[in-house]
mmCIF file of C-alpha atoms and ligand atoms in Angstrom:
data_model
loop_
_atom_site.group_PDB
_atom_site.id
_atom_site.type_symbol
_atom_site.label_atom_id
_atom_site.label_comp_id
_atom_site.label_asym_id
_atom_site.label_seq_id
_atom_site.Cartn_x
_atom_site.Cartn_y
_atom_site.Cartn_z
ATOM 1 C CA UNK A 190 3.869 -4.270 15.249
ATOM 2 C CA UNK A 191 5.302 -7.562 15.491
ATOM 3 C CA UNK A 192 5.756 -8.883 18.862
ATOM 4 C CA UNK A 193 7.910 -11.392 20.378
ATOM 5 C CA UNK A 194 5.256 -14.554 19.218
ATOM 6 C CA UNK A 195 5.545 -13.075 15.024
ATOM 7 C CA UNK A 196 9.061 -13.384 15.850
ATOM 8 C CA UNK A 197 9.366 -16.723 17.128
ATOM 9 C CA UNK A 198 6.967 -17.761 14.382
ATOM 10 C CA UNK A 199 9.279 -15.966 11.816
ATOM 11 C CA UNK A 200 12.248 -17.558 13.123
ATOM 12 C CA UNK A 201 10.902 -21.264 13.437
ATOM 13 C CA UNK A 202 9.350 -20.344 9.830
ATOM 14 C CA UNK A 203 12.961 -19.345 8.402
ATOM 15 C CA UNK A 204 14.760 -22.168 10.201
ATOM 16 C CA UNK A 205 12.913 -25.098 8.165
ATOM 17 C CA UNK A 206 14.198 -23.799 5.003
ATOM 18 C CA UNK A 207 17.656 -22.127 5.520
ATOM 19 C CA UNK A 208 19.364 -24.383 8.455
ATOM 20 C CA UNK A 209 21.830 -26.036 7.034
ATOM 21 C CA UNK A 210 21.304 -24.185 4.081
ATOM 22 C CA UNK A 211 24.193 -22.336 1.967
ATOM 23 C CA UNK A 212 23.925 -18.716 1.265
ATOM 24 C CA UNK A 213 24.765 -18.339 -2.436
ATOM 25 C CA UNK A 214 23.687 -14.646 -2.981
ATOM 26 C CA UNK A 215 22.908 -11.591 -0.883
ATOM 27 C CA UNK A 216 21.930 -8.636 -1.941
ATOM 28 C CA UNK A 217 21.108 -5.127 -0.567
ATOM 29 C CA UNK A 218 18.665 -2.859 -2.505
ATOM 30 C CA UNK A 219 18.973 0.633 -0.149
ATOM 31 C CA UNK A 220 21.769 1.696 1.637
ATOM 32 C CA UNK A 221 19.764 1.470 5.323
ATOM 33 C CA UNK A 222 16.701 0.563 6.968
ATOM 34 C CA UNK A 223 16.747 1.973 10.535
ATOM 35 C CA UNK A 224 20.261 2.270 10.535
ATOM 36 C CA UNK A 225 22.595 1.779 7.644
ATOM 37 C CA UNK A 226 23.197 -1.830 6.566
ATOM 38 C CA UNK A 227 26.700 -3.698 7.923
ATOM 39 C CA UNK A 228 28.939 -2.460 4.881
ATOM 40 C CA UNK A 229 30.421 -6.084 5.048
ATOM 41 C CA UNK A 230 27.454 -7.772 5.213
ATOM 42 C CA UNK A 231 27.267 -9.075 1.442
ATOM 43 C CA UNK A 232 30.849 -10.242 1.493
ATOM 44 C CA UNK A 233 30.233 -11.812 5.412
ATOM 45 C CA UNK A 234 27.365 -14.175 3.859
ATOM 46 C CA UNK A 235 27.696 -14.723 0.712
ATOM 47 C CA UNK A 236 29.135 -18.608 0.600
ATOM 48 C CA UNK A 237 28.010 -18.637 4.486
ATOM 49 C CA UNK A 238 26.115 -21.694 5.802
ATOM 50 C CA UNK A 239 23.408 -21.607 8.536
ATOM 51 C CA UNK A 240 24.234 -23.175 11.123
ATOM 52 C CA UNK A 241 21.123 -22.359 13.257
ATOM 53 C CA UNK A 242 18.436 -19.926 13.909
ATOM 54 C CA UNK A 243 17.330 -18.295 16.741
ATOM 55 C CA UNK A 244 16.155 -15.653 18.944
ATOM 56 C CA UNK A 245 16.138 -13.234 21.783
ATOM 57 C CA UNK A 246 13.795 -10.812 22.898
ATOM 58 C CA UNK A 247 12.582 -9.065 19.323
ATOM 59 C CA UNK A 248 15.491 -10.133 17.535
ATOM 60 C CA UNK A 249 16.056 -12.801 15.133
ATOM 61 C CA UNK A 250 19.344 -14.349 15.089
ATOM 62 C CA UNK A 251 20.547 -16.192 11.734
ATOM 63 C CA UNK A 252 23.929 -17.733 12.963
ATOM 64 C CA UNK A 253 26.534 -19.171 10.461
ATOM 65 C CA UNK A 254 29.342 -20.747 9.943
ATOM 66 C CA UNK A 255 31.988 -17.605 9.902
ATOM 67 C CA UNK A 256 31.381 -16.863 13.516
ATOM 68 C CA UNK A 257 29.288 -14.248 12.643
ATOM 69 C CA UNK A 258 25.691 -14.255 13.229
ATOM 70 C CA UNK A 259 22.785 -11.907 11.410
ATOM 71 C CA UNK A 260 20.773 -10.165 13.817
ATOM 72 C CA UNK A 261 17.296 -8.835 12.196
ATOM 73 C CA UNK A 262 14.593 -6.279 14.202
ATOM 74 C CA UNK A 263 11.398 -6.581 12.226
ATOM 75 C CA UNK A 264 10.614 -2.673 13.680
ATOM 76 C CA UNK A 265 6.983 -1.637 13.034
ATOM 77 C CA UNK A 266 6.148 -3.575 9.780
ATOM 78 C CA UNK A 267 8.936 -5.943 8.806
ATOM 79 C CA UNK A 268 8.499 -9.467 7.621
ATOM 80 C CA UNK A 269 10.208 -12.069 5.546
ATOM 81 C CA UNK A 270 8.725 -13.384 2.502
ATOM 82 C CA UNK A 271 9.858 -16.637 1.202
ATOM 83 C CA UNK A 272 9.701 -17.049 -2.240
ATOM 84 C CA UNK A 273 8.233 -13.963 -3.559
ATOM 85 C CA UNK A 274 6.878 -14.281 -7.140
ATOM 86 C CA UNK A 275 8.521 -11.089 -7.799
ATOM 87 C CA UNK A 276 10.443 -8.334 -5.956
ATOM 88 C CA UNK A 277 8.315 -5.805 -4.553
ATOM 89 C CA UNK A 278 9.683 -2.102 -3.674
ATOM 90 C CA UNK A 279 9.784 -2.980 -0.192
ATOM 91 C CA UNK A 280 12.017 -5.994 -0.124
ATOM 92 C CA UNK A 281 14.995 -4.266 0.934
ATOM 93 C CA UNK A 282 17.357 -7.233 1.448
ATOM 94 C CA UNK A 283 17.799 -10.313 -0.143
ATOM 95 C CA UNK A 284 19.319 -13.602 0.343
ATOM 96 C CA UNK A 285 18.914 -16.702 -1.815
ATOM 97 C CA UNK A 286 19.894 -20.417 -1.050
ATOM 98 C CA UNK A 287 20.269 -23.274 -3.872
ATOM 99 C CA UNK A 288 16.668 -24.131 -3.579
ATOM 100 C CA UNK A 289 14.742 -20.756 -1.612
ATOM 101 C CA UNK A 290 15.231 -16.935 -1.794
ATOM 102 C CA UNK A 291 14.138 -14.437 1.346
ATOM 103 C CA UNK A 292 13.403 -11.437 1.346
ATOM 104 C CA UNK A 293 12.838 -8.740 3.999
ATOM 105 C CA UNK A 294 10.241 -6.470 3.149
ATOM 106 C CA UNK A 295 9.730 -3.356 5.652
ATOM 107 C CA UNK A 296 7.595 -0.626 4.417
ATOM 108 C CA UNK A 297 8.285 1.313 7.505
ATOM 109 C CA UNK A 298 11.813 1.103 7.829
ATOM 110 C CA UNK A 299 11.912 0.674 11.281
ATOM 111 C CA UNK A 300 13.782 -2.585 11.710
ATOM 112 C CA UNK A 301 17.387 -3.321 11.208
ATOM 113 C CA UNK A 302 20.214 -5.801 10.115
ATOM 114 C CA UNK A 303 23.391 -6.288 11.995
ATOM 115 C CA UNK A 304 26.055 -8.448 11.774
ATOM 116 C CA UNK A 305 27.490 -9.572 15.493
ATOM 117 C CA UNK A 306 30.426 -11.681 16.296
ATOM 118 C CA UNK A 307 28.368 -14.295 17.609
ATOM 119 C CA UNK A 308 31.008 -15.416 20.268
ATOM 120 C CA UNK A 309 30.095 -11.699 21.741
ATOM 121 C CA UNK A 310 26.251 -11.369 21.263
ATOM 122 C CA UNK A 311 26.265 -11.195 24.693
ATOM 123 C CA UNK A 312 28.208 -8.217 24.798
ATOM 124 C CA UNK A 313 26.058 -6.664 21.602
ATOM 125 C CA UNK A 314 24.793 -3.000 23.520
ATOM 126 C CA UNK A 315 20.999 -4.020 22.169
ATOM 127 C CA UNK A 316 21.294 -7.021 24.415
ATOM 128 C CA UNK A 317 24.035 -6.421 27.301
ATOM 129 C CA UNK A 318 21.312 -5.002 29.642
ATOM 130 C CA UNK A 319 18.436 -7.481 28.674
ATOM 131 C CA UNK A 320 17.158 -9.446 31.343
ATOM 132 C CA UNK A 321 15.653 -13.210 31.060
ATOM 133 C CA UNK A 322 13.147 -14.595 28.219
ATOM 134 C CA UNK A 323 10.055 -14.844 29.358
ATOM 135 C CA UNK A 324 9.897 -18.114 28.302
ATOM 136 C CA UNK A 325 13.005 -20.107 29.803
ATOM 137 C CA UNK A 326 13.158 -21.224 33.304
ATOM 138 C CA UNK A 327 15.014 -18.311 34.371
ATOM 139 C CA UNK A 328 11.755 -15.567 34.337
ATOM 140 C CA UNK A 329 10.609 -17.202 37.652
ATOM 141 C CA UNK A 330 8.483 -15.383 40.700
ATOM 142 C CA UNK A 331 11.511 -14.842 42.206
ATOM 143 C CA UNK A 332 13.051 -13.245 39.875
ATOM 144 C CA UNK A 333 10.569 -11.093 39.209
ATOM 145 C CA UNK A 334 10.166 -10.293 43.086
ATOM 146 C CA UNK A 335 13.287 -9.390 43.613
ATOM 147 C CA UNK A 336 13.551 -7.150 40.327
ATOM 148 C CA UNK A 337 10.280 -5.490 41.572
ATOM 149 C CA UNK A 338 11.122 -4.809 45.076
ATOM 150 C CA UNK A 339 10.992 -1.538 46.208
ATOM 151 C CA UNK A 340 9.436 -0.438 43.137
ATOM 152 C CA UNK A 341 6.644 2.285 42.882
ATOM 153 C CA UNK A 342 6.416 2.291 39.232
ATOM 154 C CA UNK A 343 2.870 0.334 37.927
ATOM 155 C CA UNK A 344 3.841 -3.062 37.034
ATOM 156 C CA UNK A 345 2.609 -2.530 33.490
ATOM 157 C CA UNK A 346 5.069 -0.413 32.928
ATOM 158 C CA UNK A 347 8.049 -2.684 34.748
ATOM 159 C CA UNK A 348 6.772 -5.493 33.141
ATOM 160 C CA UNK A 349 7.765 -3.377 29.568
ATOM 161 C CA UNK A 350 11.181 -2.659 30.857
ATOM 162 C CA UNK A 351 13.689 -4.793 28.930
ATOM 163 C CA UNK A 352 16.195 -5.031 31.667
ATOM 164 C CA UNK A 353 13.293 -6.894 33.235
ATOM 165 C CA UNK A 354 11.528 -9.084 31.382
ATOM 166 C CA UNK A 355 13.244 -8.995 27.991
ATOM 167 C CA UNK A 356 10.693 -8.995 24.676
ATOM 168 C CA UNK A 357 7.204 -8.347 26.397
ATOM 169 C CA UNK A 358 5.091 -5.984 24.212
ATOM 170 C CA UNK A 359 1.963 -4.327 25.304
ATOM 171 C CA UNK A 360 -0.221 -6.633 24.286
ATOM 172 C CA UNK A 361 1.116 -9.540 25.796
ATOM 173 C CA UNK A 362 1.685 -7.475 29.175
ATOM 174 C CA UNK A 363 -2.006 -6.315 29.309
ATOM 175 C CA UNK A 364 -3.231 -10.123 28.252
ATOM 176 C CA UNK A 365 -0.730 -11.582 31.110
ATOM 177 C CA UNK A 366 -1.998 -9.227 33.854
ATOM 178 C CA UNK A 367 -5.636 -9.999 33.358
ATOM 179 C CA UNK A 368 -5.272 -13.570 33.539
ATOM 180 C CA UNK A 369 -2.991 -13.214 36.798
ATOM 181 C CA UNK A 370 -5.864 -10.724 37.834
ATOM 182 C CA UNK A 371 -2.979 -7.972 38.734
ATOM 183 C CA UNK A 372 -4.707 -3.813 37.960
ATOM 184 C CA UNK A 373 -1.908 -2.766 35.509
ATOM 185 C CA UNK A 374 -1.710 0.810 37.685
ATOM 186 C CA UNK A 375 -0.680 -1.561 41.010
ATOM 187 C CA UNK A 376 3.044 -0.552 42.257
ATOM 188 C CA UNK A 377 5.635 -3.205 41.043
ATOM 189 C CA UNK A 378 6.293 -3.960 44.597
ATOM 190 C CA UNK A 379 3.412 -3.885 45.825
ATOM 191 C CA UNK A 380 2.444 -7.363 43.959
ATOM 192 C CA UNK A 381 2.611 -10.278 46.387
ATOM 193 C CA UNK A 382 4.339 -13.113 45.992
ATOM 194 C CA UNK A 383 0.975 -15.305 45.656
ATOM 195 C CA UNK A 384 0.410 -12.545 42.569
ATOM 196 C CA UNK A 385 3.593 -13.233 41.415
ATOM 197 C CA UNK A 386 3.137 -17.319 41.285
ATOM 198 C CA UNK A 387 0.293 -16.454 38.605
ATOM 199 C CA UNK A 388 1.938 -13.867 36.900
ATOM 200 C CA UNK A 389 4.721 -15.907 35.583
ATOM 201 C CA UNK A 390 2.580 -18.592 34.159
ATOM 202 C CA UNK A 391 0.191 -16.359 32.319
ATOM 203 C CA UNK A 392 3.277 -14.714 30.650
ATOM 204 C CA UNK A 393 4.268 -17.437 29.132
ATOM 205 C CA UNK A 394 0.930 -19.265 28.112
ATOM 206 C CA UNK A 395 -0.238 -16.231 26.756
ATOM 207 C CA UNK A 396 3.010 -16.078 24.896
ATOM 208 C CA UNK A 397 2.704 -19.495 24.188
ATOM 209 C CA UNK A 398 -0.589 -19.489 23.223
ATOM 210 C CA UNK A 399 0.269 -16.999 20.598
ATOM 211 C CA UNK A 400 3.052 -18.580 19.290
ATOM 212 C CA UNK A 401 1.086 -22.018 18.607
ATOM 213 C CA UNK A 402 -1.371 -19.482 16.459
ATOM 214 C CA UNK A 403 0.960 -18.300 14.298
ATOM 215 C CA UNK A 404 1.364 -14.675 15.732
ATOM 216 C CA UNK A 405 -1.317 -12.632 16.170
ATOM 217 C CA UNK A 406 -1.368 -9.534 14.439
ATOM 218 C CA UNK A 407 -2.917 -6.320 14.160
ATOM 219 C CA UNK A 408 -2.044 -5.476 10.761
ATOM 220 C CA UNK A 409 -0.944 -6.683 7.962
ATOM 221 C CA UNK A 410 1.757 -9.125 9.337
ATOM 222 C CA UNK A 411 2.905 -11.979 6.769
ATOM 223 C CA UNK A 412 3.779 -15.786 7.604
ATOM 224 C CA UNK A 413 7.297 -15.952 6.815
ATOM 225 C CA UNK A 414 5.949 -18.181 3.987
ATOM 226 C CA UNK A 415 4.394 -15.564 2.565
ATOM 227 C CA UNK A 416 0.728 -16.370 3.687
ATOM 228 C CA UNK A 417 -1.027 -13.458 4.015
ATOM 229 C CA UNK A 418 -3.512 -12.300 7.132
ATOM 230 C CA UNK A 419 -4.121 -13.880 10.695
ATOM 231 C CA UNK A 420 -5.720 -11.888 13.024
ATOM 232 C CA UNK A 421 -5.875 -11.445 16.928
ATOM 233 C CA UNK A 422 -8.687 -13.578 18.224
ATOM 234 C CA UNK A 423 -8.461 -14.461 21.186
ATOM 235 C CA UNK A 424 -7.641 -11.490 23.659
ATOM 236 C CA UNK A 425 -9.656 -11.078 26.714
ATOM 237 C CA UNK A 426 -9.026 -7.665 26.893
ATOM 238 C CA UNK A 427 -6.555 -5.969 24.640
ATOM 239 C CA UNK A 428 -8.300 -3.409 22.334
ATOM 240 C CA UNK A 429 -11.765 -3.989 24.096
ATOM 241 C CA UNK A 430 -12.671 -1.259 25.921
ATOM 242 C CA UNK A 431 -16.356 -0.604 26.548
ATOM 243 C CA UNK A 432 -16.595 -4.343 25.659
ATOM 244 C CA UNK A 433 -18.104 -7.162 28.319
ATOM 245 C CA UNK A 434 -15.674 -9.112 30.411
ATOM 246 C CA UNK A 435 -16.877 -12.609 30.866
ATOM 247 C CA UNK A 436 -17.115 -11.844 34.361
ATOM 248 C CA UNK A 437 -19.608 -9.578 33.224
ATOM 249 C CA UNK A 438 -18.127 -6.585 33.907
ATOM 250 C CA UNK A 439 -16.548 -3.736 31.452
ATOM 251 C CA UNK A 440 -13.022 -3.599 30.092
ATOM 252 C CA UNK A 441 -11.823 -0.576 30.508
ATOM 253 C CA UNK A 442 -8.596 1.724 28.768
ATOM 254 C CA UNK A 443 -6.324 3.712 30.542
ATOM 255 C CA UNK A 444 -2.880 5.610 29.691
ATOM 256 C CA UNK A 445 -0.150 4.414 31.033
ATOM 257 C CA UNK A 446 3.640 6.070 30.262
ATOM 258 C CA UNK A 447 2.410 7.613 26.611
ATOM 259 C CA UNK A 448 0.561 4.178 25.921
ATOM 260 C CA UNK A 449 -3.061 2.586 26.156
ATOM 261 C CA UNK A 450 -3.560 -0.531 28.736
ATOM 262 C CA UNK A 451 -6.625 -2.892 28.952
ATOM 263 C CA UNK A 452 -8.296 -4.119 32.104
ATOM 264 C CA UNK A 453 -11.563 -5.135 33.793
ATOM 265 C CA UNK A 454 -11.555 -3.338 37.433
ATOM 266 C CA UNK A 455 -13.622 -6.449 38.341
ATOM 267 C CA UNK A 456 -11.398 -9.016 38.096
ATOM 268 C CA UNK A 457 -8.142 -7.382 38.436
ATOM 269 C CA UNK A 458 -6.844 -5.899 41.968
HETATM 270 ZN ZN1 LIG B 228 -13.739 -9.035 34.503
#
């Protein structure tokens, strides 16, 4: 499933060739993908320039120059492909420029297109609750202590919650708590501020990290220029139970709210 780093490498990879760029055709090929297509989204692009890309938590955001910006979801096994030889079955929406044509190919059918007012993205319901990116300035220890006080929930599962940390999958939640040495079970509030102050950092290098890879994947996840194939390398614990930490000790799996999480009892407390 494509995590917040795919995105961010999907969005910088769109951005070199469409900013700035004219949309001179759009076209839809099925009537929905998770939801029904914007029925004005062909008429609201066509002739639209791109004014800039960007995006927040697991959204894309393709703004233009009608006030109205493209918001994309990438679900369970979306990607854009950027200059497909030809049109698979898959590529469900497609928009071409003078010199490049995209396509959104999503087997699954769990993403989605919107079109937003972008004056009001704040407003959108998908992202009127979201709390900070992990990456800006604004997901700080503090933050995060406050948000976590009082709470008896396990900090994997805060660390999930959009409201608090907006865009963390599992993966980068399990990576970021083994590097701050935090048990994922531990009660949000029961992290100390010390905890905290490593936390924060190893969310966003492991983020980072990813990002500067390319996205790691687990499947079969495209470059938005249509390269096929990278693959998770370097987690220290994600997917490795049974396997050696380097402390020497054994990773370990646990359930956690309906999903797996990763640790080594060793080195995290
Ligand atoms: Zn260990």
């Amino acid at each position: 499933m494509p995590e917040l780093p795919e995105v961010e490498t999907t969005v910088r990879g769109l951005a070199r060739f469409l900013e700035g760029e004219r949309i001179t055709r759009v076209a839809v090929n099925r009537p929905d993908l998770r939801r029904p297509f914007p029925p004005d989204l062909v008429q609201a692009l066509t002739g639209a320039t791109v004014t800039a890309l960007g995006r927040r938590a697991k959204y894309g955001l393709i703004h233009t120059d009608r006030d109205s910006t493209m918001v994309f979801h990438l679900g369970m096994s979306g990607r854009w492909r950027i200059d497909p030889g030809t049109l698979g079955k898959h590529d469900h929406l497609v928009i071409e420029t003078a010199d490049h044509f995209f396509a959104l190919n999503d087997a699954r059918r769990f993403g989605s297109i919107d079109l937003i007012e972008t004056a009001r993205l704040g407003e959108w319901p998908q992202f009127a609750a979201l709390g900070p990116e992990p990456l800006g300035d604004e997901l700080s220890p503090a933050h995060l202590k406050s948000a976590l006080a009082g709470r008896k929930q396990a900090i994997k599962l805060l660390l999930l919650d959009q409201r608090i940390v907006a865009g963390l999958g599992n993966i980068y939640v399990c990576e970021a708590l083994f590097r701050a040495g935090i048990a994922p079970a531990r009660a949000g509030g029961k992290v100390s501020l010390p905890a905290l102050e490593r936390l924060v950092p190893a969310i966003k290098t492991v983020l980072a990290e990813s990002i500067e890879d390319g996205g790691s994947t687990l499947r079969d996840y495209a470059r938005p220029d249509g390269e096929l194939g990278y693959f998770a390398t370097r987690f220290d614990v994600y997917g490795r139970a049974g396997q050696a930490c380097r402390c020497g000790g054994t990773v370990e799996r646990v359930a956690q709210g309906g999903r797996s999480s990763w640790f080594c009892p060793d080195c995290q407390k």
